Each structure stands twice: as C-alpha cells, then as structure tokens.
Amino acid sequence: NAGVTQTPKFQVLKTGQSMTLQCAQDMNHEYMSWYRQDPGMGLRLIHYSVGAGITDQGEVPNGYNVSRSTTEDFPLRLLSAAPSQTSVYFCASSYARESSGNTIYFGEGSWLTVV
Amino acid sequence: GNSVTQMEGPVTLSEEAFLTINCTYTATGYPSLFWYVQYPGEGLQLLLKATKADDKGSNKGFEATYRKETTSFHLEKGSVQVSDSAVYFCALTGGFKTIFGAGTRLFVKA
C-alpha cells in the first residue's frame, strides 16, 4: 500500500524559479490538500480539492497554483519562488464528506529551501 | 472562522509520568476532533479522534474526550514512554477544511 506519495523529498530553489511538487494517492480518495508546516505555526492549508476538476483556496494560497485533472494526482506549483516559501510541504488525502470524521492520510513531506 | 489552540511546548517528562496536552477550539456547527502525531522526519499520522460531543477517542494508551461545554479535547496518557517523544497536533474538521493547532513537542527522558 503506497498511500500518499509526494516528490521530491528535498529541493533547493533560487529566488524566482518555478517548480512543481508532485502528489499521488492510491486510495481513491475524493479529497486532497496541501499544507505547509512552519515552526510555531502548525500546519496551514494552502489549497484543497474535493474531486477531479474542483479546487479551492485555503488559508495561505498566494504564490501557489494547483490543478486536479485526475482523482489520483494533485500537484502544487510554485510560480516564482520566494524565501518566504521555505517550508516543509505535506500533501494529504481523505474521503470527502462535509464535517466528517474521516481520517486524513499524509505524505512524508517535501523540504523546500528557497535561497 | 474555526480555530484550534493548544498548549505551547516543549513538554519534557520522565518516563512513566502522566501527560496532559491541552487543546481548545472555536467552531460553528458540530466539528469532528482529532489528535495527530508526527515522529521526526515523518508526516502526520492519526492518533485518535472523536466525532460528537462526549465521545472518547483512545489509542496506544492515549485518550481524549470531546467536551462541547468547555470546547476542549485534551490529550492524556497515564504513563509515557521514551517512544512517545514526538510532536502532537490537535485538529478539527468543519465543512471541507481541517484546521490544525500549532503543535506541542513532547520529550520523554529515560
């Protein structure tokens, strides 16, 4: 069982570069999301999707784009990297039901440094 | 909007000590409440959950009770082990969004 797989695990970018963090899940989950984790701030929601073709913004969407062309994949794009985007990024998925008690499954994280 | 507040860490305990990590929340409606745990270098994984008021979630000796009257979901364990050293996150799901607290780092000394 692969679960949620995200790549790359580590990446160093220069300011202004663009890149895509890949995320795939094999559990047929409708709901997928991206979080960033910063010291003292917990996890903050960047973007989420409740199904193929449907995406919405979370708490901190600026500087990031997402798309959801298939149920399995949910890539996160950094358009023009900035040092403020240095963080650990987590992709997550779950069955989508509003106000549900569904467990969220996380990938192992992607450590991104922007210099 | 919804929010979660949990006690700041780090919390340092000796093995076999009693653990409490406080968590309070603000939410409209009837959210589900969770505790997730993150071990070094890994993603978060579910520790326990409760989906309605007065429910008690439990797993691996950890417990938390969904208290609607005090809007709390405090995490407890009667006797911690060195292997419990990790970061613990309180979270709630309301609508399609899950909101996390800032996390509490726990160190357990042998």
Short mmCIF file of N, CA, C and O in Angstrom, two decimals, chain B:
data_model
loop_
_atom_site.label_atom_id
_atom_site.label_comp_id
_atom_site.label_asym_id
_atom_site.label_seq_id
_atom_site.Cartn_x
_atom_site.Cartn_y
_atom_site.Cartn_z
N GLY B 1 -14.08 32.41 12.05
CA GLY B 1 -13.80 31.10 11.49
C GLY B 1 -13.36 30.13 12.55
O GLY B 1 -13.19 30.46 13.72
N ASN B 2 -13.18 28.89 12.11
CA ASN B 2 -12.75 27.84 13.04
C ASN B 2 -11.30 28.04 13.45
O ASN B 2 -10.47 28.52 12.66
N SER B 3 -10.99 27.65 14.67
CA SER B 3 -9.60 27.74 15.13
C SER B 3 -9.34 26.70 16.21
O SER B 3 -10.26 26.21 16.86
N VAL B 4 -8.07 26.38 16.38
CA VAL B 4 -7.63 25.42 17.39
C VAL B 4 -6.46 26.04 18.16
O VAL B 4 -5.52 26.56 17.54
N THR B 5 -6.51 25.96 19.47
CA THR B 5 -5.43 26.46 20.31
C THR B 5 -4.93 25.33 21.20
O THR B 5 -5.73 24.70 21.91
N GLN B 6 -3.65 25.05 21.15
CA GLN B 6 -3.10 24.03 22.02
C GLN B 6 -1.91 24.58 22.78
O GLN B 6 -1.28 25.55 22.36
N MET B 7 -1.61 23.94 23.89
CA MET B 7 -0.57 24.45 24.77
C MET B 7 0.78 24.44 24.05
O MET B 7 1.07 23.58 23.23
N GLU B 8 1.57 25.46 24.39
CA GLU B 8 2.88 25.56 23.78
C GLU B 8 3.81 24.55 24.42
O GLU B 8 3.68 24.19 25.57
N GLY B 9 4.78 24.12 23.65
CA GLY B 9 5.79 23.24 24.21
C GLY B 9 7.13 23.95 24.28
O GLY B 9 7.18 25.17 24.18
N PRO B 10 8.17 23.20 24.41
CA PRO B 10 8.13 21.76 24.56
C PRO B 10 7.71 21.32 25.96
O PRO B 10 7.85 22.07 26.91
N VAL B 11 7.18 20.11 26.02
CA VAL B 11 6.85 19.48 27.28
C VAL B 11 7.90 18.39 27.52
O VAL B 11 8.11 17.56 26.63
N THR B 12 8.56 18.43 28.66
CA THR B 12 9.58 17.44 28.99
C THR B 12 9.13 16.65 30.20
O THR B 12 8.83 17.24 31.24
N LEU B 13 9.07 15.33 30.07
CA LEU B 13 8.62 14.46 31.15
C LEU B 13 9.59 13.30 31.33
O LEU B 13 10.30 12.93 30.38
N SER B 14 9.58 12.74 32.49
CA SER B 14 10.31 11.50 32.74
C SER B 14 9.43 10.31 32.38
O SER B 14 8.20 10.41 32.40
N GLU B 15 10.07 9.22 32.02
CA GLU B 15 9.33 8.02 31.68
C GLU B 15 8.39 7.65 32.81
O GLU B 15 8.72 7.80 33.98
N GLU B 16 7.19 7.19 32.45
CA GLU B 16 6.12 6.77 33.36
C GLU B 16 5.37 7.94 33.99
O GLU B 16 4.45 7.72 34.79
N ALA B 17 5.69 9.17 33.63
CA ALA B 17 4.93 10.32 34.13
C ALA B 17 3.59 10.42 33.42
O ALA B 17 3.38 9.83 32.35
N PHE B 18 2.67 11.21 34.02
CA PHE B 18 1.36 11.46 33.43
C PHE B 18 1.44 12.63 32.47
O PHE B 18 2.08 13.64 32.75
N LEU B 19 0.77 12.47 31.32
CA LEU B 19 0.82 13.50 30.29
C LEU B 19 -0.56 14.12 30.09
O LEU B 19 -1.57 13.41 29.98
N THR B 20 -0.60 15.45 30.03
CA THR B 20 -1.77 16.18 29.54
C THR B 20 -1.30 17.24 28.56
O THR B 20 -0.39 18.01 28.89
N ILE B 21 -1.90 17.27 27.40
CA ILE B 21 -1.69 18.36 26.44
C ILE B 21 -3.06 18.99 26.19
O ILE B 21 -3.97 18.32 25.71
N ASN B 22 -3.17 20.26 26.53
CA ASN B 22 -4.46 20.94 26.41
C ASN B 22 -4.75 21.38 24.98
O ASN B 22 -3.86 21.83 24.27
N CYS B 23 -6.02 21.27 24.61
CA CYS B 23 -6.48 21.72 23.30
C CYS B 23 -7.88 22.30 23.46
O CYS B 23 -8.77 21.64 24.02
N THR B 24 -8.08 23.52 22.99
CA THR B 24 -9.41 24.12 22.95
C THR B 24 -9.68 24.57 21.52
O THR B 24 -8.76 24.80 20.75
N TYR B 25 -10.95 24.69 21.20
CA TYR B 25 -11.30 25.02 19.82
C TYR B 25 -12.44 26.04 19.77
O TYR B 25 -13.19 26.22 20.73
N THR B 26 -12.54 26.68 18.62
CA THR B 26 -13.67 27.54 18.28
C THR B 26 -14.21 27.07 16.95
O THR B 26 -13.44 26.91 16.00
N ALA B 27 -15.51 26.78 16.90
CA ALA B 27 -16.08 26.28 15.66
C ALA B 27 -17.58 26.53 15.64
O ALA B 27 -18.22 26.57 16.68
N THR B 28 -18.10 26.67 14.44
CA THR B 28 -19.55 26.69 14.26
C THR B 28 -19.99 25.27 13.91
O THR B 28 -19.22 24.49 13.34
N GLY B 29 -21.21 24.95 14.26
CA GLY B 29 -21.71 23.63 13.96
C GLY B 29 -21.13 22.56 14.85
O GLY B 29 -20.81 22.80 16.01
N TYR B 30 -20.94 21.38 14.26
CA TYR B 30 -20.53 20.21 15.04
C TYR B 30 -19.31 19.57 14.39
O TYR B 30 -19.42 18.60 13.65
N PRO B 31 -18.13 20.11 14.70
CA PRO B 31 -16.93 19.58 14.05
C PRO B 31 -16.53 18.21 14.60
O PRO B 31 -16.98 17.81 15.68
N SER B 32 -15.70 17.51 13.87
CA SER B 32 -15.01 16.34 14.39
C SER B 32 -13.65 16.78 14.90
O SER B 32 -13.04 17.71 14.36
N LEU B 33 -13.16 16.12 15.94
CA LEU B 33 -11.89 16.50 16.57
C LEU B 33 -10.89 15.36 16.50
O LEU B 33 -11.28 14.18 16.57
N PHE B 34 -9.63 15.72 16.35
CA PHE B 34 -8.58 14.74 16.11
C PHE B 34 -7.33 15.10 16.91
O PHE B 34 -7.07 16.27 17.19
N TRP B 35 -6.53 14.07 17.20
CA TRP B 35 -5.13 14.25 17.58
C TRP B 35 -4.29 13.47 16.56
O TRP B 35 -4.55 12.29 16.32
N TYR B 36 -3.31 14.20 15.99
CA TYR B 36 -2.34 13.58 15.11
C TYR B 36 -0.98 13.64 15.78
O TYR B 36 -0.68 14.55 16.55
N VAL B 37 -0.10 12.69 15.42
CA VAL B 37 1.25 12.65 15.97
C VAL B 37 2.26 12.65 14.82
O VAL B 37 2.00 12.03 13.76
N GLN B 38 3.34 13.37 15.01
CA GLN B 38 4.40 13.43 13.99
C GLN B 38 5.73 13.03 14.62
O GLN B 38 6.24 13.72 15.50
N TYR B 39 6.28 11.93 14.14
CA TYR B 39 7.60 11.50 14.59
C TYR B 39 8.66 12.16 13.70
O TYR B 39 8.37 12.57 12.57
N PRO B 40 9.88 12.30 14.19
CA PRO B 40 10.92 13.04 13.44
C PRO B 40 11.07 12.56 12.00
O PRO B 40 11.19 11.36 11.75
N GLY B 41 11.05 13.50 11.08
CA GLY B 41 11.28 13.19 9.67
C GLY B 41 10.12 12.54 8.96
O GLY B 41 10.27 12.10 7.82
N GLU B 42 8.97 12.49 9.60
CA GLU B 42 7.83 11.82 9.00
C GLU B 42 6.64 12.76 8.87
O GLU B 42 6.62 13.86 9.41
N GLY B 43 5.63 12.30 8.12
CA GLY B 43 4.37 13.03 8.06
C GLY B 43 3.53 12.76 9.29
O GLY B 43 3.90 11.99 10.16
N LEU B 44 2.38 13.44 9.36
CA LEU B 44 1.49 13.23 10.49
C LEU B 44 0.70 11.94 10.31
O LEU B 44 0.38 11.54 9.19
N GLN B 45 0.36 11.33 11.42
CA GLN B 45 -0.50 10.14 11.38
C GLN B 45 -1.54 10.26 12.50
O GLN B 45 -1.27 10.81 13.56
N LEU B 46 -2.72 9.72 12.22
CA LEU B 46 -3.81 9.83 13.17
C LEU B 46 -3.48 9.07 14.45
O LEU B 46 -3.04 7.92 14.44
N LEU B 47 -3.71 9.72 15.60
CA LEU B 47 -3.56 9.07 16.89
C LEU B 47 -4.93 8.64 17.41
O LEU B 47 -5.13 7.49 17.79
N LEU B 48 -5.90 9.57 17.42
CA LEU B 48 -7.25 9.25 17.85
C LEU B 48 -8.20 10.34 17.37
O LEU B 48 -7.77 11.41 16.97
N LYS B 49 -9.51 10.04 17.44
CA LYS B 49 -10.49 11.03 17.01
C LYS B 49 -11.80 10.84 17.75
O LYS B 49 -12.05 9.79 18.35
N ALA B 50 -12.64 11.89 17.68
CA ALA B 50 -13.99 11.85 18.25
C ALA B 50 -14.89 12.68 17.35
O ALA B 50 -14.51 13.78 16.94
N THR B 51 -16.04 12.16 17.03
CA THR B 51 -16.89 12.81 16.04
C THR B 51 -18.11 13.52 16.62
O THR B 51 -18.80 14.24 15.91
N LYS B 52 -18.40 13.30 17.91
CA LYS B 52 -19.52 14.03 18.51
C LYS B 52 -19.26 14.24 19.99
O LYS B 52 -18.41 13.58 20.61
N ALA B 53 -20.03 15.17 20.56
CA ALA B 53 -19.86 15.55 21.96
C ALA B 53 -19.94 14.33 22.88
O ALA B 53 -20.76 13.44 22.67
N ASP B 54 -19.05 14.31 23.87
CA ASP B 54 -18.94 13.28 24.90
C ASP B 54 -18.29 11.98 24.41
O ASP B 54 -18.07 11.07 25.22
N ASP B 55 -17.97 11.92 23.13
CA ASP B 55 -17.22 10.77 22.63
C ASP B 55 -15.82 10.79 23.22
O ASP B 55 -15.22 11.84 23.38
N LYS B 56 -15.27 9.61 23.48
CA LYS B 56 -13.88 9.49 23.91
C LYS B 56 -13.12 8.73 22.84
O LYS B 56 -13.51 7.61 22.48
N GLY B 57 -12.05 9.34 22.34
CA GLY B 57 -11.15 8.64 21.44
C GLY B 57 -10.01 8.07 22.24
O GLY B 57 -9.55 8.66 23.21
N SER B 58 -9.51 6.88 21.82
CA SER B 58 -8.40 6.28 22.53
C SER B 58 -7.57 5.43 21.59
O SER B 58 -8.08 4.85 20.62
N ASN B 59 -6.26 5.37 21.87
CA ASN B 59 -5.35 4.59 21.06
C ASN B 59 -3.99 4.59 21.74
O ASN B 59 -3.52 5.62 22.19
N LYS B 60 -3.34 3.44 21.80
CA LYS B 60 -1.98 3.29 22.33
C LYS B 60 -1.84 3.88 23.73
O LYS B 60 -0.78 4.41 24.08
N GLY B 61 -2.87 3.84 24.55
CA GLY B 61 -2.82 4.37 25.89
C GLY B 61 -3.17 5.84 25.99
O GLY B 61 -3.32 6.38 27.09
N PHE B 62 -3.32 6.53 24.86
CA PHE B 62 -3.73 7.93 24.83
C PHE B 62 -5.26 8.01 24.80
O PHE B 62 -5.92 7.16 24.21
N GLU B 63 -5.79 9.06 25.44
CA GLU B 63 -7.23 9.29 25.45
C GLU B 63 -7.52 10.78 25.31
O GLU B 63 -6.72 11.61 25.75
N ALA B 64 -8.69 11.09 24.75
CA ALA B 64 -9.18 12.47 24.71
C ALA B 64 -10.69 12.43 24.62
O ALA B 64 -11.25 11.60 23.89
N THR B 65 -11.37 13.32 25.35
CA THR B 65 -12.82 13.35 25.36
C THR B 65 -13.31 14.67 24.77
O THR B 65 -12.82 15.75 25.13
N TYR B 66 -14.26 14.59 23.87
CA TYR B 66 -14.86 15.73 23.16
C TYR B 66 -15.83 16.41 24.14
O TYR B 66 -16.92 15.92 24.41
N ARG B 67 -15.41 17.57 24.67
CA ARG B 67 -16.21 18.32 25.64
C ARG B 67 -16.78 19.57 24.96
O ARG B 67 -16.08 20.57 24.79
N LYS B 68 -18.05 19.50 24.61
CA LYS B 68 -18.65 20.64 23.92
C LYS B 68 -18.85 21.81 24.87
O LYS B 68 -18.72 22.98 24.50
N GLU B 69 -19.15 21.53 26.16
CA GLU B 69 -19.45 22.61 27.10
C GLU B 69 -18.22 23.47 27.38
O GLU B 69 -18.35 24.66 27.67
N THR B 70 -17.03 22.86 27.29
CA THR B 70 -15.79 23.62 27.52
C THR B 70 -15.00 23.80 26.23
O THR B 70 -13.89 24.34 26.25
N THR B 71 -15.56 23.38 25.11
CA THR B 71 -14.90 23.40 23.79
C THR B 71 -13.46 22.92 23.90
O THR B 71 -12.51 23.61 23.50
N SER B 72 -13.28 21.72 24.45
CA SER B 72 -11.94 21.21 24.67
C SER B 72 -11.81 19.76 24.21
O SER B 72 -12.82 19.03 24.06
N PHE B 73 -10.56 19.35 23.98
CA PHE B 73 -10.26 17.98 23.55
C PHE B 73 -8.85 17.68 24.03
O PHE B 73 -7.93 17.46 23.27
N HIS B 74 -8.67 17.65 25.33
CA HIS B 74 -7.34 17.49 25.92
C HIS B 74 -6.83 16.05 25.77
O HIS B 74 -7.57 15.09 26.01
N LEU B 75 -5.56 15.93 25.45
CA LEU B 75 -4.92 14.62 25.27
C LEU B 75 -4.27 14.18 26.58
O LEU B 75 -3.56 14.98 27.21
N GLU B 76 -4.49 12.92 26.97
CA GLU B 76 -3.92 12.40 28.21
C GLU B 76 -3.34 11.02 28.00
O GLU B 76 -3.82 10.25 27.15
N LYS B 77 -2.29 10.73 28.80
CA LYS B 77 -1.76 9.37 28.85
C LYS B 77 -1.24 9.14 30.26
O LYS B 77 -0.54 10.00 30.80
N GLY B 78 -1.56 8.00 30.80
CA GLY B 78 -1.24 7.76 32.20
C GLY B 78 0.24 7.52 32.47
O GLY B 78 0.73 7.87 33.55
N SER B 79 0.97 6.97 31.51
CA SER B 79 2.36 6.61 31.75
C SER B 79 3.10 6.68 30.41
O SER B 79 2.97 5.79 29.58
N VAL B 80 3.87 7.77 30.21
CA VAL B 80 4.53 7.96 28.92
C VAL B 80 5.81 7.14 28.83
O VAL B 80 6.44 6.80 29.85
N GLN B 81 6.19 6.83 27.59
CA GLN B 81 7.41 6.11 27.30
C GLN B 81 8.32 6.98 26.43
O GLN B 81 7.85 7.93 25.79
N VAL B 82 9.60 6.62 26.39
CA VAL B 82 10.54 7.37 25.56
C VAL B 82 10.07 7.39 24.10
O VAL B 82 10.20 8.40 23.40
N SER B 83 9.46 6.30 23.67
CA SER B 83 8.98 6.19 22.28
C SER B 83 7.81 7.13 21.97
O SER B 83 7.44 7.28 20.80
N ASP B 84 7.24 7.76 22.99
CA ASP B 84 6.15 8.73 22.77
C ASP B 84 6.69 10.12 22.40
O ASP B 84 5.90 11.03 22.10
N SER B 85 7.99 10.30 22.43
CA SER B 85 8.58 11.58 22.07
C SER B 85 8.24 11.91 20.62
O SER B 85 8.57 11.14 19.71
N ALA B 86 7.57 13.03 20.41
CA ALA B 86 7.07 13.39 19.08
C ALA B 86 6.41 14.77 19.19
O ALA B 86 6.39 15.37 20.27
N VAL B 87 5.86 15.22 18.08
CA VAL B 87 5.06 16.45 18.10
C VAL B 87 3.59 16.04 17.94
O VAL B 87 3.26 15.24 17.07
N TYR B 88 2.73 16.60 18.77
CA TYR B 88 1.31 16.25 18.79
C TYR B 88 0.48 17.44 18.33
O TYR B 88 0.67 18.57 18.80
N PHE B 89 -0.43 17.17 17.39
CA PHE B 89 -1.27 18.22 16.81
C PHE B 89 -2.73 17.94 17.09
O PHE B 89 -3.23 16.85 16.80
N CYS B 90 -3.41 18.93 17.63
CA CYS B 90 -4.85 18.89 17.76
C CYS B 90 -5.46 19.47 16.48
O CYS B 90 -4.89 20.41 15.90
N ALA B 91 -6.58 18.91 16.02
CA ALA B 91 -7.16 19.38 14.76
C ALA B 91 -8.67 19.23 14.79
O ALA B 91 -9.21 18.40 15.53
N LEU B 92 -9.35 20.05 14.01
CA LEU B 92 -10.79 19.89 13.84
C LEU B 92 -11.16 19.97 12.37
O LEU B 92 -10.51 20.66 11.59
N THR B 93 -12.20 19.24 12.02
CA THR B 93 -12.74 19.27 10.66
C THR B 93 -14.13 19.84 10.70
O THR B 93 -15.02 19.32 11.38
N GLY B 94 -14.30 20.96 9.96
CA GLY B 94 -15.60 21.58 9.82
C GLY B 94 -15.78 21.93 8.36
O GLY B 94 -14.90 22.54 7.76
N GLY B 95 -16.89 21.52 7.75
CA GLY B 95 -17.01 21.70 6.31
C GLY B 95 -15.98 20.81 5.64
O GLY B 95 -15.76 19.68 6.05
N PHE B 96 -15.31 21.31 4.64
CA PHE B 96 -14.31 20.51 3.93
C PHE B 96 -12.88 20.83 4.37
O PHE B 96 -11.94 20.36 3.77
N LYS B 97 -12.75 21.63 5.43
CA LYS B 97 -11.40 22.04 5.83
C LYS B 97 -11.03 21.46 7.19
O LYS B 97 -11.85 21.41 8.10
N THR B 98 -9.79 21.06 7.31
CA THR B 98 -9.25 20.63 8.60
C THR B 98 -8.26 21.67 9.07
O THR B 98 -7.34 22.03 8.32
N ILE B 99 -8.45 22.15 10.29
CA ILE B 99 -7.60 23.18 10.87
C ILE B 99 -6.77 22.54 11.97
O ILE B 99 -7.30 21.80 12.81
N PHE B 100 -5.46 22.84 11.97
CA PHE B 100 -4.55 22.26 12.94
C PHE B 100 -4.09 23.30 13.95
O PHE B 100 -3.93 24.48 13.62
N GLY B 101 -3.83 22.85 15.16
CA GLY B 101 -3.15 23.68 16.14
C GLY B 101 -1.68 23.78 15.79
O GLY B 101 -1.20 23.15 14.84
N ALA B 102 -0.94 24.56 16.58
CA ALA B 102 0.48 24.82 16.27
C ALA B 102 1.38 23.65 16.60
O ALA B 102 2.54 23.63 16.18
N GLY B 103 0.87 22.66 17.33
CA GLY B 103 1.68 21.50 17.68
C GLY B 103 2.36 21.66 19.03
O GLY B 103 2.74 22.78 19.41
N THR B 104 2.50 20.56 19.75
CA THR B 104 3.20 20.53 21.04
C THR B 104 4.25 19.45 20.98
O THR B 104 3.92 18.28 20.76
N ARG B 105 5.50 19.86 21.17
CA ARG B 105 6.59 18.88 21.15
C ARG B 105 6.72 18.26 22.52
O ARG B 105 6.78 18.96 23.54
N LEU B 106 6.79 16.94 22.55
CA LEU B 106 6.96 16.19 23.79
C LEU B 106 8.30 15.47 23.78
O LEU B 106 8.63 14.77 22.82
N PHE B 107 9.07 15.69 24.85
CA PHE B 107 10.31 14.95 25.08
C PHE B 107 10.09 14.07 26.31
O PHE B 107 9.69 14.57 27.35
N VAL B 108 10.40 12.78 26.19
CA VAL B 108 10.31 11.88 27.33
C VAL B 108 11.72 11.35 27.63
O VAL B 108 12.37 10.77 26.75
N LYS B 109 12.17 11.58 28.88
CA LYS B 109 13.51 11.16 29.28
C LYS B 109 13.45 9.81 29.98
O LYS B 109 12.55 9.56 30.77
N ALA B 110 14.45 8.99 29.69
CA ALA B 110 14.54 7.67 30.34
C ALA B 110 14.94 7.79 31.80
O ALA B 110 15.60 8.77 32.19
#
